[in-house]
Amino acid sequence: MTMHVNKVYRVTTINRVAQDLGEDEDWLSDVVSEMDAEDGRLWVYGVGEDGVMAFTDFGIETLMELIRIHKENPHLLGRQD
């Protein structure tokens, strides 16, 4: 009998990721709209909360790649640096 073991042992919220990467949280929210659960983006819910977006370590790596792409091509989201 084979048992699946979840390898995700922690997630990091979008506001923490924004702070750690020095990025605007609202802008990151636009960038992550391209990500799916398979990319390491998920929602965390608590009692009485609407939920908060969070990322696995793989999700943060994926997000960092998307940030690079969007900074190289600011017109993708209409961002002007």
CSV table of N, CA and C in Angstrom, one decimal:
chain,number,residue,atom,x,y,z
A,1,MET,N,0.8,-1.2,0.0
A,1,MET,CA,0.0,0.0,0.0
A,1,MET,C,0.9,1.2,0.0
A,2,THR,N,0.7,2.2,-0.9
A,2,THR,CA,1.4,3.4,-1.0
A,2,THR,C,0.6,4.5,-0.5
A,3,MET,N,1.2,5.3,0.4
A,3,MET,CA,0.6,6.5,1.0
A,3,MET,C,1.2,7.7,0.5
A,4,HIS,N,0.3,8.7,0.1
A,4,HIS,CA,0.8,10.0,-0.4
A,4,HIS,C,1.2,10.9,0.9
A,5,VAL,N,2.3,11.4,0.8
A,5,VAL,CA,2.8,12.3,1.9
A,5,VAL,C,2.9,13.7,1.3
A,6,ASN,N,2.2,14.7,1.9
A,6,ASN,CA,2.3,16.0,1.5
A,6,ASN,C,3.7,16.6,1.8
A,7,LYS,N,4.4,17.2,0.9
A,7,LYS,CA,5.7,17.7,1.1
A,7,LYS,C,5.7,19.2,1.5
A,8,VAL,N,4.5,19.8,1.5
A,8,VAL,CA,4.5,21.2,1.9
A,8,VAL,C,4.4,21.3,3.4
A,9,TYR,N,5.4,21.9,4.0
A,9,TYR,CA,5.4,22.0,5.5
A,9,TYR,C,5.2,23.4,6.0
A,10,ARG,N,5.2,24.4,5.1
A,10,ARG,CA,4.9,25.8,5.4
A,10,ARG,C,4.5,26.5,4.2
A,11,VAL,N,3.8,27.6,4.4
A,11,VAL,CA,3.4,28.6,3.4
A,11,VAL,C,3.7,30.0,3.9
A,12,THR,N,3.9,30.9,3.0
A,12,THR,CA,4.2,32.3,3.3
A,12,THR,C,3.1,33.2,2.7
A,13,THR,N,2.5,34.1,3.5
A,13,THR,CA,1.5,34.9,3.0
A,13,THR,C,2.0,36.0,2.0
A,14,ILE,N,1.1,36.5,1.2
A,14,ILE,CA,1.5,37.4,0.1
A,14,ILE,C,2.1,38.7,0.7
A,15,ASN,N,1.5,39.1,1.9
A,15,ASN,CA,2.1,40.4,2.4
A,15,ASN,C,3.5,40.2,2.9
A,16,ARG,N,3.8,39.0,3.4
A,16,ARG,CA,5.2,38.7,3.9
A,16,ARG,C,6.1,38.5,2.6
A,17,VAL,N,5.7,37.9,1.6
A,17,VAL,CA,6.4,37.8,0.4
A,17,VAL,C,6.7,39.1,-0.2
A,18,ALA,N,5.7,40.0,-0.3
A,18,ALA,CA,5.9,41.4,-0.8
A,18,ALA,C,7.0,42.1,0.0
A,19,GLN,N,6.9,42.0,1.3
A,19,GLN,CA,7.9,42.7,2.2
A,19,GLN,C,9.3,42.1,2.0
A,20,ASP,N,9.4,40.8,1.9
A,20,ASP,CA,10.7,40.1,1.8
A,20,ASP,C,11.3,40.5,0.4
A,21,LEU,N,10.5,40.6,-0.6
A,21,LEU,CA,11.0,40.9,-2.0
A,21,LEU,C,11.1,42.4,-2.3
A,22,GLY,N,10.5,43.2,-1.4
A,22,GLY,CA,10.5,44.7,-1.6
A,22,GLY,C,9.6,45.1,-2.7
A,23,GLU,N,8.5,44.4,-2.9
A,23,GLU,CA,7.5,44.7,-3.9
A,23,GLU,C,6.2,45.1,-3.3
A,24,ASP,N,5.4,45.8,-4.1
A,24,ASP,CA,4.1,46.3,-3.7
A,24,ASP,C,3.1,45.1,-3.7
A,25,GLU,N,2.4,44.9,-2.6
A,25,GLU,CA,1.5,43.8,-2.5
A,25,GLU,C,0.4,43.8,-3.6
A,26,ASP,N,-0.2,45.0,-3.9
A,26,ASP,CA,-1.2,45.1,-4.9
A,26,ASP,C,-0.7,44.7,-6.2
A,27,TRP,N,0.5,45.1,-6.6
A,27,TRP,CA,1.1,44.7,-7.8
A,27,TRP,C,1.4,43.2,-7.9
A,28,LEU,N,1.8,42.7,-6.8
A,28,LEU,CA,2.0,41.2,-6.8
A,28,LEU,C,0.7,40.5,-7.0
A,29,SER,N,-0.3,41.0,-6.4
A,29,SER,CA,-1.7,40.4,-6.6
A,29,SER,C,-2.0,40.3,-8.1
A,30,ASP,N,-1.7,41.3,-8.8
A,30,ASP,CA,-1.9,41.3,-10.3
A,30,ASP,C,-1.0,40.3,-11.0
A,31,VAL,N,0.2,40.2,-10.6
A,31,VAL,CA,1.2,39.3,-11.2
A,31,VAL,C,0.7,37.8,-10.9
A,32,VAL,N,0.3,37.5,-9.7
A,32,VAL,CA,0.0,36.2,-9.3
A,32,VAL,C,-1.3,35.7,-9.9
A,33,SER,N,-2.1,36.6,-10.6
A,33,SER,CA,-3.3,36.1,-11.2
A,33,SER,C,-3.0,35.1,-12.3
A,34,GLU,N,-1.8,35.0,-12.7
A,34,GLU,CA,-1.3,34.1,-13.8
A,34,GLU,C,-1.0,32.7,-13.2
A,35,MET,N,-1.0,32.6,-11.8
A,35,MET,CA,-0.6,31.4,-11.2
A,35,MET,C,-1.8,30.5,-10.8
A,36,ASP,N,-1.6,29.2,-10.7
A,36,ASP,CA,-2.6,28.3,-10.3
A,36,ASP,C,-2.1,27.6,-9.1
A,37,ALA,N,-2.9,26.7,-8.5
A,37,ALA,CA,-2.5,25.9,-7.3
A,37,ALA,C,-1.3,25.1,-7.7
A,38,GLU,N,-1.2,24.6,-8.9
A,38,GLU,CA,-0.1,23.7,-9.3
A,38,GLU,C,1.2,24.5,-9.3
A,39,ASP,N,1.1,25.9,-9.3
A,39,ASP,CA,2.3,26.7,-9.3
A,39,ASP,C,2.7,27.1,-7.9
A,40,GLY,N,2.0,26.6,-6.9
A,40,GLY,CA,2.3,26.9,-5.5
A,40,GLY,C,1.6,28.1,-4.9
A,41,ARG,N,0.5,28.5,-5.5
A,41,ARG,CA,-0.4,29.6,-4.9
A,41,ARG,C,-1.6,28.9,-4.3
A,42,LEU,N,-1.9,29.3,-3.1
A,42,LEU,CA,-3.1,28.8,-2.4
A,42,LEU,C,-3.7,29.8,-1.5
A,43,TRP,N,-4.9,29.4,-1.0
A,43,TRP,CA,-5.6,30.3,0.0
A,43,TRP,C,-5.6,29.7,1.3
A,44,VAL,N,-5.4,30.5,2.4
A,44,VAL,CA,-5.4,30.0,3.8
A,44,VAL,C,-6.6,30.7,4.4
A,45,TYR,N,-7.4,29.9,5.1
A,45,TYR,CA,-8.6,30.4,5.8
A,45,TYR,C,-8.5,30.1,7.3
A,46,GLY,N,-9.0,31.1,8.0
A,46,GLY,CA,-9.1,31.0,9.5
A,46,GLY,C,-10.5,31.2,9.9
A,47,VAL,N,-10.8,31.1,11.1
A,47,VAL,CA,-12.2,31.3,11.7
A,47,VAL,C,-12.5,32.8,11.5
A,48,GLY,N,-13.6,33.1,10.8
A,48,GLY,CA,-14.1,34.5,10.7
A,48,GLY,C,-13.2,35.3,9.7
A,49,GLU,N,-12.4,34.7,8.9
A,49,GLU,CA,-11.6,35.4,7.9
A,49,GLU,C,-12.0,35.1,6.5
A,50,ASP,N,-11.7,36.1,5.6
A,50,ASP,CA,-12.1,35.9,4.2
A,50,ASP,C,-11.0,35.0,3.5
A,51,GLY,N,-9.9,34.9,4.1
A,51,GLY,CA,-8.8,34.1,3.5
A,51,GLY,C,-7.7,35.0,3.1
A,52,VAL,N,-6.5,34.5,3.0
A,52,VAL,CA,-5.3,35.2,2.6
A,52,VAL,C,-4.6,34.3,1.6
A,53,MET,N,-4.0,35.0,0.5
A,53,MET,CA,-3.2,34.3,-0.4
A,53,MET,C,-1.9,33.9,0.2
A,54,ALA,N,-1.4,32.7,-0.1
A,54,ALA,CA,-0.1,32.3,0.4
A,54,ALA,C,0.6,31.5,-0.7
A,55,PHE,N,1.9,31.2,-0.4
A,55,PHE,CA,2.7,30.5,-1.4
A,55,PHE,C,3.5,29.5,-0.7
A,56,THR,N,3.7,28.3,-1.4
A,56,THR,CA,4.7,27.3,-1.0
A,56,THR,C,6.0,27.9,-1.4
A,57,ASP,N,7.1,27.2,-1.0
A,57,ASP,CA,8.4,27.6,-1.4
A,57,ASP,C,8.5,27.6,-2.9
A,58,PHE,N,8.0,26.6,-3.6
A,58,PHE,CA,7.9,26.5,-5.0
A,58,PHE,C,7.2,27.7,-5.6
A,59,GLY,N,6.1,28.0,-4.9
A,59,GLY,CA,5.3,29.2,-5.4
A,59,GLY,C,6.0,30.5,-5.4
A,60,ILE,N,6.9,30.7,-4.4
A,60,ILE,CA,7.7,31.9,-4.3
A,60,ILE,C,8.7,31.9,-5.4
A,61,GLU,N,9.3,30.7,-5.7
A,61,GLU,CA,10.2,30.7,-6.8
A,61,GLU,C,9.5,31.0,-8.2
A,62,THR,N,8.3,30.5,-8.3
A,62,THR,CA,7.5,30.7,-9.5
A,62,THR,C,7.2,32.2,-9.6
A,63,LEU,N,6.8,32.8,-8.5
A,63,LEU,CA,6.5,34.2,-8.4
A,63,LEU,C,7.7,35.1,-8.8
A,64,MET,N,8.8,34.7,-8.2
A,64,MET,CA,10.0,35.5,-8.5
A,64,MET,C,10.3,35.5,-10.0
A,65,GLU,N,10.1,34.4,-10.7
A,65,GLU,CA,10.3,34.3,-12.2
A,65,GLU,C,9.3,35.2,-12.9
A,66,LEU,N,8.0,35.2,-12.4
A,66,LEU,CA,7.0,36.1,-13.0
A,66,LEU,C,7.4,37.5,-12.8
A,67,ILE,N,7.9,37.9,-11.6
A,67,ILE,CA,8.3,39.3,-11.3
A,67,ILE,C,9.4,39.7,-12.3
A,68,ARG,N,10.3,38.8,-12.5
A,68,ARG,CA,11.4,39.1,-13.5
A,68,ARG,C,10.8,39.4,-14.9
A,69,ILE,N,9.9,38.5,-15.3
A,69,ILE,CA,9.3,38.6,-16.6
A,69,ILE,C,8.6,40.0,-16.7
A,70,HIS,N,7.8,40.3,-15.7
A,70,HIS,CA,7.0,41.5,-15.7
A,70,HIS,C,7.9,42.8,-15.6
A,71,LYS,N,9.0,42.7,-15.0
A,71,LYS,CA,9.9,43.9,-14.9
A,71,LYS,C,10.6,44.1,-16.2
A,72,GLU,N,10.9,43.0,-16.9
A,72,GLU,CA,11.5,43.1,-18.2
A,72,GLU,C,10.5,43.6,-19.3
A,73,ASN,N,9.2,43.3,-19.1
A,73,ASN,CA,8.2,43.7,-20.0
A,73,ASN,C,7.1,44.4,-19.2
A,74,PRO,N,7.3,45.7,-18.8
A,74,PRO,CA,6.3,46.4,-17.9
A,74,PRO,C,4.9,46.5,-18.6
A,75,HIS,N,4.9,46.5,-19.9
A,75,HIS,CA,3.6,46.6,-20.5
A,75,HIS,C,2.6,45.5,-20.3
A,76,LEU,N,3.1,44.3,-19.8
A,76,LEU,CA,2.3,43.2,-19.6
A,76,LEU,C,1.2,43.4,-18.6
A,77,LEU,N,1.4,44.3,-17.6
A,77,LEU,CA,0.4,44.7,-16.6
A,77,LEU,C,0.2,46.2,-16.6
A,78,GLY,N,0.8,46.8,-17.5
A,78,GLY,CA,0.6,48.3,-17.6
A,78,GLY,C,1.5,49.0,-16.5
A,79,ARG,N,2.5,48.3,-16.0
A,79,ARG,CA,3.4,49.0,-14.9
A,79,ARG,C,4.5,49.7,-15.7
A,80,GLN,N,4.7,50.9,-15.2
A,80,GLN,CA,5.8,51.8,-15.7
A,80,GLN,C,6.8,52.1,-14.6
A,81,ASP,N,8.0,51.6,-14.8
A,81,ASP,CA,9.0,51.8,-13.7
A,81,ASP,C,9.9,53.0,-14.2
